[in-house]
Coordinates of C-alpha atoms in Angstrom, one line a residue:
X266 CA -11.5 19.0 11.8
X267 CA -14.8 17.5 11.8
X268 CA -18.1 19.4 13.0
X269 CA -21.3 17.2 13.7
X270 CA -24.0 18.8 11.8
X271 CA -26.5 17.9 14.3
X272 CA -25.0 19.5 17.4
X273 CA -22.4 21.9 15.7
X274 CA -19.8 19.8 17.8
X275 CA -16.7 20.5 16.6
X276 CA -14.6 17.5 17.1
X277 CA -10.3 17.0 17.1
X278 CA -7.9 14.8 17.4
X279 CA -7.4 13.9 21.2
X280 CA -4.0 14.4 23.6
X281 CA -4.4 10.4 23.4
X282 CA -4.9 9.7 19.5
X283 CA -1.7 12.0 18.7
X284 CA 0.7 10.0 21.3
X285 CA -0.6 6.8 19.9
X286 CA -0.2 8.2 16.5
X287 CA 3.2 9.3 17.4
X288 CA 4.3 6.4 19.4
X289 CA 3.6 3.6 15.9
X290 CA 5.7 5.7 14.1
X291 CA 8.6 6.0 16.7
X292 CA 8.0 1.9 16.4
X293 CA 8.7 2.2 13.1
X294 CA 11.6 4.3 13.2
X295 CA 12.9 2.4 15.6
X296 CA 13.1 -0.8 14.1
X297 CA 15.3 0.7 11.4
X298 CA 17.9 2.1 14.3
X299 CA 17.8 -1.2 15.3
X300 CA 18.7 -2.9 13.0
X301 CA 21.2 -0.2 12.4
X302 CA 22.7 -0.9 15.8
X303 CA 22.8 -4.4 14.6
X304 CA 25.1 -4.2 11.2
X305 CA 27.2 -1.7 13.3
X306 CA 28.3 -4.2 16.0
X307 CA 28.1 -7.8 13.3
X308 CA 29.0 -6.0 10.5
X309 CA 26.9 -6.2 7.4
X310 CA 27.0 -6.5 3.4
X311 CA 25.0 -4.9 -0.1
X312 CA 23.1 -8.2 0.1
X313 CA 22.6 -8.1 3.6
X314 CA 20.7 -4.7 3.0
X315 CA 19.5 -5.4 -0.2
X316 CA 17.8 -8.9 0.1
X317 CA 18.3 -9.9 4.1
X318 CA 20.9 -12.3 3.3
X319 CA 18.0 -14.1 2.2
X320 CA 17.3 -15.7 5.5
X321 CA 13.9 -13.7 5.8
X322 CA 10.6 -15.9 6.6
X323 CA 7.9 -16.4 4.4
X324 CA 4.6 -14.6 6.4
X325 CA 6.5 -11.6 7.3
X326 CA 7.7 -11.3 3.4
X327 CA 4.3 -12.4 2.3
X328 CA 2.8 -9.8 4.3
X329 CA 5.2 -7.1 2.9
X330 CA 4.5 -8.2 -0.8
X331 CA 0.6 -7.2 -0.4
X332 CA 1.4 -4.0 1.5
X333 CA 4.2 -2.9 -1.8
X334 CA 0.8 -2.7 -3.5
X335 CA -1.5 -2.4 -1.0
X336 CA -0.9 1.0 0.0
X337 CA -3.1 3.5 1.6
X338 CA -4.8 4.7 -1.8
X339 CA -6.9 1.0 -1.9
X340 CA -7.6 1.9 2.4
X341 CA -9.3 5.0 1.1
X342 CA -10.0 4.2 -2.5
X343 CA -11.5 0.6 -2.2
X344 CA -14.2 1.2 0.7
X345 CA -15.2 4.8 -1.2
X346 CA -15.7 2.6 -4.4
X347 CA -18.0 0.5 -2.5
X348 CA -19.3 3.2 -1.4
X349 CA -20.4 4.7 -4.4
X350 CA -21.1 1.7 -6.4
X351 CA -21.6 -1.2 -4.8
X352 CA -19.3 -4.8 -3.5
X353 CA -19.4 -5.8 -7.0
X354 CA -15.4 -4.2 -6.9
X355 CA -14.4 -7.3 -4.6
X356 CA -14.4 -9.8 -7.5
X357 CA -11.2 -8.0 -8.3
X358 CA -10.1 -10.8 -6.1
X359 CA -10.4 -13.3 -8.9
X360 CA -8.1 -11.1 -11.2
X361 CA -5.3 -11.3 -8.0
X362 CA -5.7 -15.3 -8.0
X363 CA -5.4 -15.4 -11.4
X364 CA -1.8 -13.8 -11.6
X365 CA -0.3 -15.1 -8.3
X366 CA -0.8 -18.3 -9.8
X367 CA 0.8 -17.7 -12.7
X368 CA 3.7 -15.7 -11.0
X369 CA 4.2 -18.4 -8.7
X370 CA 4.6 -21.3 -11.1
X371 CA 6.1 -20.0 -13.7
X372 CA 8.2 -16.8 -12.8
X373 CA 9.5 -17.5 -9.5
X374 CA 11.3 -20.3 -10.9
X375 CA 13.1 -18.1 -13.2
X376 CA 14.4 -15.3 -11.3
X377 CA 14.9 -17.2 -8.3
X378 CA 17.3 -19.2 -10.1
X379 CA 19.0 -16.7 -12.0
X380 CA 20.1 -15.1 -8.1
X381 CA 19.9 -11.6 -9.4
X382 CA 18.9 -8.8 -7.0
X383 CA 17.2 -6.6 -9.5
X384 CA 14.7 -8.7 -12.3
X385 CA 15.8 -5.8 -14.9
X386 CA 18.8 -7.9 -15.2
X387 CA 17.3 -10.3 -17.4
X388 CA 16.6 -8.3 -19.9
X389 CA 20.6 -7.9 -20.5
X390 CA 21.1 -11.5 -20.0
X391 CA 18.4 -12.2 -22.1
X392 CA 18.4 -10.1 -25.3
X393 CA 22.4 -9.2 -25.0
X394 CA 21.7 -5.8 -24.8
X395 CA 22.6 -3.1 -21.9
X396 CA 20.3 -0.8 -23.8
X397 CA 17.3 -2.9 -23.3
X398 CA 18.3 -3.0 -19.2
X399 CA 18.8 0.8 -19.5
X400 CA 15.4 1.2 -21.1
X401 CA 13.7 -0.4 -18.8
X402 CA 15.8 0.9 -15.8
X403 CA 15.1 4.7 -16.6
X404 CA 10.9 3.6 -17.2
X405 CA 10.9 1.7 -13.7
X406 CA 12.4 4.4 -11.8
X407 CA 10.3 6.9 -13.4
X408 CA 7.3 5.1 -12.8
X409 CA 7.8 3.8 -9.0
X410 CA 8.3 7.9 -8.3
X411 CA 5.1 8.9 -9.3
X412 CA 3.7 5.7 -7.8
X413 CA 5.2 6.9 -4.5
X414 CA 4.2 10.7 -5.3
X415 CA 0.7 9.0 -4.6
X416 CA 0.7 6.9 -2.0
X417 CA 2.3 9.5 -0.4
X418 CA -0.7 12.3 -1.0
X419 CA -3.4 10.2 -0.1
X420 CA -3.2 9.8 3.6
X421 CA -2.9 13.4 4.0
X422 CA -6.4 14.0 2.7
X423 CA -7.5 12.1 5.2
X424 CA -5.4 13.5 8.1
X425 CA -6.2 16.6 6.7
X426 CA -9.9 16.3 6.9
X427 CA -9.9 14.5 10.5
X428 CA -7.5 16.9 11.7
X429 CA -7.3 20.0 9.6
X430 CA -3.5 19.6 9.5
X431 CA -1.7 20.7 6.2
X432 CA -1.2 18.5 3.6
X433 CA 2.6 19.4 3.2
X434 CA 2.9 18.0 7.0
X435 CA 1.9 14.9 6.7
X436 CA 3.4 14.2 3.8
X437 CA 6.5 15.1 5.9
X438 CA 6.0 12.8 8.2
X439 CA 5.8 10.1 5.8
X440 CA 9.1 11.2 4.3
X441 CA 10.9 11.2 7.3
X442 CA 9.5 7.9 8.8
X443 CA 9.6 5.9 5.8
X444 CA 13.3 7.1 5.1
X445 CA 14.7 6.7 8.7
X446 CA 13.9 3.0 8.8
X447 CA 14.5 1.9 5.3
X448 CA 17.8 3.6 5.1
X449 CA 18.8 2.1 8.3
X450 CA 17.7 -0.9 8.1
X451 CA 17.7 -1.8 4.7
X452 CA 15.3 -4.8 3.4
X453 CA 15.1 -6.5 7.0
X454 CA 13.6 -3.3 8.9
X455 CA 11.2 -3.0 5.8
X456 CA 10.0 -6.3 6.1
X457 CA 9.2 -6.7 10.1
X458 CA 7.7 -3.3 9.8
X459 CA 5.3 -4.5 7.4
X460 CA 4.4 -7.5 9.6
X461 CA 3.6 -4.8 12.5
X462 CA 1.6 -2.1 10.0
X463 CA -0.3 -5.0 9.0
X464 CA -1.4 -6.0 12.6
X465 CA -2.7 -2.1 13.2
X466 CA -4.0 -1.9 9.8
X467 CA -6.6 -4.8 10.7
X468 CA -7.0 -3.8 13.5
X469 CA -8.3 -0.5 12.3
X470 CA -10.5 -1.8 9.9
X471 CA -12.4 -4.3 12.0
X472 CA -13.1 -1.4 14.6
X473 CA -14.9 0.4 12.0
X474 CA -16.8 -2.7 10.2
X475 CA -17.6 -2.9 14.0
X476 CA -18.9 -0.2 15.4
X477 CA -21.0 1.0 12.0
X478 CA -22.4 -3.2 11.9
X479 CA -23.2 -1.9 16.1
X480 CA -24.8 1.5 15.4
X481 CA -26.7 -0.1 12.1
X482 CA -28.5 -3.1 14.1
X483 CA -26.1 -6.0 12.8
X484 CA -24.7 -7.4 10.1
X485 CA -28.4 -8.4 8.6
X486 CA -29.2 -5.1 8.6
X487 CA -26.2 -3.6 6.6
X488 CA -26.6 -6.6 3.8
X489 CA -30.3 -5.6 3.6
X490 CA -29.5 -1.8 3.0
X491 CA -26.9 -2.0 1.2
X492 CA -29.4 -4.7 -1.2
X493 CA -32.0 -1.7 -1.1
X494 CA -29.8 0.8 -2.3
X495 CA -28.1 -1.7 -5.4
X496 CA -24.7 -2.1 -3.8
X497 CA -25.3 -5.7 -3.7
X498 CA -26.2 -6.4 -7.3
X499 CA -24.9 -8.7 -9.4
X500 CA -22.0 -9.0 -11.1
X501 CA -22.3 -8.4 -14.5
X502 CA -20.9 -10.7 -17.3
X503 CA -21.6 -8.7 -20.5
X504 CA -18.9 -6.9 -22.0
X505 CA -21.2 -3.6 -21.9
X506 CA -18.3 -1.0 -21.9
X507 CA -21.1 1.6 -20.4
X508 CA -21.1 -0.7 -17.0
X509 CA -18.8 1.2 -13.9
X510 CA -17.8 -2.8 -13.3
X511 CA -18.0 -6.1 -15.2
X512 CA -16.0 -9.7 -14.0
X513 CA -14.4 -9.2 -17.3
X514 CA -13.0 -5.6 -16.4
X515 CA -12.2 -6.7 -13.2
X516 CA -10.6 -10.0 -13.7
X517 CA -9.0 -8.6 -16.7
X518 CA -7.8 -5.3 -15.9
X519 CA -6.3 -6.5 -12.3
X520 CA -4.8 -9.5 -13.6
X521 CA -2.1 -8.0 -15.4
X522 CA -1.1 -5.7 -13.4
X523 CA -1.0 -8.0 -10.3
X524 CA 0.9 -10.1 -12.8
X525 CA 3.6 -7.4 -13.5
X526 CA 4.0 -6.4 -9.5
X527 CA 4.1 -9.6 -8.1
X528 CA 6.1 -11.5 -11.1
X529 CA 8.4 -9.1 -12.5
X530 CA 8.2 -5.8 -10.3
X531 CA 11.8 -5.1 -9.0
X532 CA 9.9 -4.6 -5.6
X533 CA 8.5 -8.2 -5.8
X534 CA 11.3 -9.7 -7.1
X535 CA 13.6 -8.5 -4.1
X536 CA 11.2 -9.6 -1.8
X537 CA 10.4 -13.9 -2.5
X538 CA 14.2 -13.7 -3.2
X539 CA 14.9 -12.8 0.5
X540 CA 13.5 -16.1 1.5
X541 CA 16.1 -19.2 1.6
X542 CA 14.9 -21.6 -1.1
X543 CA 12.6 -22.0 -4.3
X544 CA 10.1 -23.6 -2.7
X545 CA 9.6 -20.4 0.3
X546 CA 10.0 -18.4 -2.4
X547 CA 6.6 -19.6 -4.0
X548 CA 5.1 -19.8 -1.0
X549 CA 5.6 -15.9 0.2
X550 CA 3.6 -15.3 -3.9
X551 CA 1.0 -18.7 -3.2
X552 CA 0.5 -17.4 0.7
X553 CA 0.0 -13.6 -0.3
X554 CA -3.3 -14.4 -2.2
X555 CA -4.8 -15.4 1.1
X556 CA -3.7 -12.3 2.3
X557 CA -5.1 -10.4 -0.5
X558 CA -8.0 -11.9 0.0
X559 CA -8.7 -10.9 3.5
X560 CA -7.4 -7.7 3.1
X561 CA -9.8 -6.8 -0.3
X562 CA -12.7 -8.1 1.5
X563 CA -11.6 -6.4 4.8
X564 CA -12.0 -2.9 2.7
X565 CA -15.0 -3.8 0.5
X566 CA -17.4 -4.7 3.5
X567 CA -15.9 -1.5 5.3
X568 CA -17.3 0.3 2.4
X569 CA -21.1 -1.5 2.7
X570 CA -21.3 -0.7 6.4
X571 CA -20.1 3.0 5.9
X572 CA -23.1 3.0 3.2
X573 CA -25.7 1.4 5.8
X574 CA -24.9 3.6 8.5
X575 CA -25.0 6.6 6.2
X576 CA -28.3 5.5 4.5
X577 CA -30.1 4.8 8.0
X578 CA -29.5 7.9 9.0
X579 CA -31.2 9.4 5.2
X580 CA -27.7 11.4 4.5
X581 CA -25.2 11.1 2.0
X582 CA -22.3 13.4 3.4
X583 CA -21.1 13.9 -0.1
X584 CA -24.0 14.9 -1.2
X585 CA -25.0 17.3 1.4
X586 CA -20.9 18.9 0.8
X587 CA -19.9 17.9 4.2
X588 CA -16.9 16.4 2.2
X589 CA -14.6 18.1 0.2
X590 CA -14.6 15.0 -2.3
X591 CA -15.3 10.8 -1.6
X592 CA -12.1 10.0 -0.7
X593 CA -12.4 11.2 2.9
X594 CA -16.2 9.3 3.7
X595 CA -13.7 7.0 5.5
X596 CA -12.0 9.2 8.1
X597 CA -15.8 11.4 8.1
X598 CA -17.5 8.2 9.1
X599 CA -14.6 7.4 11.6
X600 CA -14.9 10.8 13.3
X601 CA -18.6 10.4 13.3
X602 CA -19.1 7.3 14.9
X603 CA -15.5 6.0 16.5
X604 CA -15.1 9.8 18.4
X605 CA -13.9 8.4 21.6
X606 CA -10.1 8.6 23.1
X607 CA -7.5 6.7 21.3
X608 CA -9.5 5.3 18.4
X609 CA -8.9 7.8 15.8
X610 CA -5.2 7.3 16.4
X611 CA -5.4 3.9 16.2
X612 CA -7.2 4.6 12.7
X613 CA -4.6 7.0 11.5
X614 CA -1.5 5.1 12.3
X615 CA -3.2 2.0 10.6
X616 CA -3.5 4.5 7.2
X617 CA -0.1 5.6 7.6
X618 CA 0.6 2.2 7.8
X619 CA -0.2 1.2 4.4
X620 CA 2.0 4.7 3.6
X621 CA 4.8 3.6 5.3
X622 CA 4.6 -0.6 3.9
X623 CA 4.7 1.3 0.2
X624 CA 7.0 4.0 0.4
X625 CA 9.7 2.2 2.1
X626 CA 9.2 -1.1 -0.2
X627 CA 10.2 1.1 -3.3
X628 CA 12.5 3.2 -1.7
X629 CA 14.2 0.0 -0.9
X630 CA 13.5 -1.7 -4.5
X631 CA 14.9 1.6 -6.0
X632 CA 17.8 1.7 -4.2
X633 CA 19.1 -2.0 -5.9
X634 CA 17.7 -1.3 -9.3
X635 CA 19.8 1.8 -9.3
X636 CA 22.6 0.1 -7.4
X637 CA 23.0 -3.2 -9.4
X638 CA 21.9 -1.9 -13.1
X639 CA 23.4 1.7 -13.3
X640 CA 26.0 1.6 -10.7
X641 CA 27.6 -1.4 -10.1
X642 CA 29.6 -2.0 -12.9
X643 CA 31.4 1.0 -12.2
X644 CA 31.7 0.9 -8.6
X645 CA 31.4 -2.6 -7.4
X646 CA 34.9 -2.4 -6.4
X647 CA 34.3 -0.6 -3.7
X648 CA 34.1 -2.0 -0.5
X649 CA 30.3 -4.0 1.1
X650 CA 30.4 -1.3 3.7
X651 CA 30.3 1.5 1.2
X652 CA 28.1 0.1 -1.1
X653 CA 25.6 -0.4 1.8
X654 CA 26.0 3.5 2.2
X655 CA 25.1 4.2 -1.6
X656 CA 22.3 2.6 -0.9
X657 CA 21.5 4.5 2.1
X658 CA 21.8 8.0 0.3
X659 CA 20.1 6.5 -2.6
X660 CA 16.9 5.5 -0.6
X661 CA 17.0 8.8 1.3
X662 CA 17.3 10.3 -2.6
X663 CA 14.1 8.9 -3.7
X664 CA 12.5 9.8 -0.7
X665 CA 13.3 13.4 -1.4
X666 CA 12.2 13.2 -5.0
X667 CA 8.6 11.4 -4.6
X668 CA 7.7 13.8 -2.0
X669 CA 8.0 16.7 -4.0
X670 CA 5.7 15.0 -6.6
X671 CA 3.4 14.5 -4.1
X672 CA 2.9 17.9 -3.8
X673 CA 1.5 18.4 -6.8
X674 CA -0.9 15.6 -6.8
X675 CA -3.4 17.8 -5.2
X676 CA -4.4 19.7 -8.4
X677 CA -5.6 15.9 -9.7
X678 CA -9.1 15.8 -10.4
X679 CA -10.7 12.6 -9.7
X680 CA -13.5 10.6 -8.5
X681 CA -11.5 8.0 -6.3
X682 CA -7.9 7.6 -4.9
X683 CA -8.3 4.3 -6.1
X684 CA -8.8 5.6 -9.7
X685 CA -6.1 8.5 -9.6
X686 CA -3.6 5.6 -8.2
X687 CA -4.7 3.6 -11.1
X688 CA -3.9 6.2 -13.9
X689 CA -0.6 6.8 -12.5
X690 CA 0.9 3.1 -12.5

């Protein structure tokens, strides 16, 4: 719950914000069912599930390769960062360019062509060796459930500090969501999903940038105090190791990793190869960098007005322990300022939304890596139906697993989502 310090008001979630809540994921859900419905009464194959029978459309998929990585630890993380030190973080944005590029020209090409479903099968294909696809199998799988265990966790500190619900429910509710719709609709249901999420999830963060841009006096106002307070310094281009951010430790540490998720990433891979040709296929990786580049800049000037408002009013709620820790200034400031009917349900469903786009996208990715490099050699005699429901009980598996990590990331000390998300991968 949150209590205004001012008036001892203690403030909760509305009748109205829970049935909105409630209703997106119910859309969600549903979408899955029917689709569902769908491959009951056409029928439907592994690669139907597994890649969309690659007649998906390029904004839709490019909208579901940002939200894979774009979960809701950078909705929290990212404007908290900001927060703290300043919109130098947004040159990140240069790091992203710099490996969509590259993915786009030179590894599409190659794994489009190959027409794999999982990108670990290259490494068998190219070094001989079902060691080397074993290898990397095992490391992916162990990697994407930790990954998950995260995503998962961080939307429940904010629920729980807007709402005072337990952590072990929400994380539920992502479990049970995510799951219903990814096992039922395979790759398809993920995909339109992630073109709705994305709709609420701007919509979410334009009605904080502006109602805090409102109560601050306009948007000259929240550039001048956030210049005041150093959040709009320079970047720095020294290679002091002592600076919190550099363009060389931004450009350099994102690129790589964007690099691996959007070239290589199993995730990735399954997603530009669920659009009809090579040349769509570089266009979903080309067309998500102007995604990415609204979204980043969406969260980093979130985090500038959050600062503004807070420093007009001469209080820093993490200072003055009004938050357990900075990765819930964002729901704080929502309950603070956005406290009418509706609109902190509208802000929840758009953080579970960025839950939902990443826990279902590797679910889903998880689901053919296991099925095409561990299992199908053995059972790819079995019939399409069948394999589409060893998929099914393999995404519902995963599901299971991460959530139970997710438990434990609680006892994680850190400063920032953003940075706890950022140790893990």
């Amino acid at each position: 719950m949150y209590v205004d310090k001012e008036t001892s008001e203690v403030r909760y979630l509305q009748a109205f914000d829970f049935v909105l809540f409630a209703l997106f994921m119910a859309v969600s859900a549903g979408i899955g069912v029917f689709y569902a419905i769908r491959a009951k009464r056409q029928g439907t194959s592994n690669r139907d599930y597994l890649l969309g029978n690659q007649e998906l459309h390029v904004l839709p998929v490019a909208i579901a390769m940002v939200l894979s990585l774009a979960s809701a630890t950078s909705m929290l993380g990212m404007p908290a960062e900001v927060y703290m030190g300043g919109i130098e973080y947004i040159y990140v944005i240069a790091g992203v360019a710099v490996a969509l590029l590259i993915a786009g020209w030179q590894f599409v090409p190659l794994f489009y062509d190959l027409k794999l479903t999982s990108s670990l099968e290259y490494l068998e294909l190219r070094f001989k060796s079902k060691a080397a696809k074993l290898t990397a199998t095992i490391l992916i799988i162990i990697q994407s459930l930790f990954y998950l265990a995260v995503v998962m966790y961080s939307p429940s500190v904010a629920l729980e500090a807007v709402t005072g619900f337990p952590v072990w429910l929400s994380i539920l509710c992502v479990l049970v969501v995510s799951t219903i719709y990814t096992a039922l609709g395979g790759l398809r249901a993920v995909v339109l999903t992630d073109a709705v999420q994305m709709v609420v999830i701007v919509s979410g963060f334009l009605a904080l940038i502006i109602q805090g841009t409102v109560e601050v006096g306009g948007m000259d106002k929240v550039f001048d105090i956030s210049r005041a307070g150093g959040r709009l310094e320079q970047i720095h281009f020294d290679f002091d190791l002592r600076v919190r951010h550099s363009f060389w430790s931004l450009v350099l540490g994102s690129a790589p990793q964007i690099l691996v998720f959007s070239a290589v990433n199993p995730a990735s891979v399954q997603r530009y190869k669920a659009v009809p040709t090579l040349t769509k296929a570089r266009l979903v990786v080309f067309g998500s960098l102007l995604i990415w580049v609204v979204y980043i800049s969406l969260v980093s000037l979130t985090g500038l007005v959050i600062f503004a408002y807070y420093s007009s009013k001469q209080c820093d709620p993490l200072r003055a322990n009004y938050l357990k820790n900075i990765n819930q200034i964002v729901p704080y400031y929502l309950m603070d300022t956005l406290y009418y009917p509706g609109v902190p349900g509208i802000y929840l469903a758009s953080l579970f939304s960025g839950t939902l786009s990443s826990t279902s996208a590797v679910q889903v990715a998880l689901a053919a890596v296991t099925w095409e490099d561990l299992l199908k050699a053995k059972y790819g005699h079995i019939s399409e139906r069948r394999k589409v429901v060893v998929c099914q009980c393999l995404v519902i598996f995963y599901g299971i697993i991460s959530a139970g990590l997710a438990f434990m990331i609680g006892v994680v000390k850190g400063t920032t989502v953003i940075q706890v998300k950022s140790n893990k991968k």
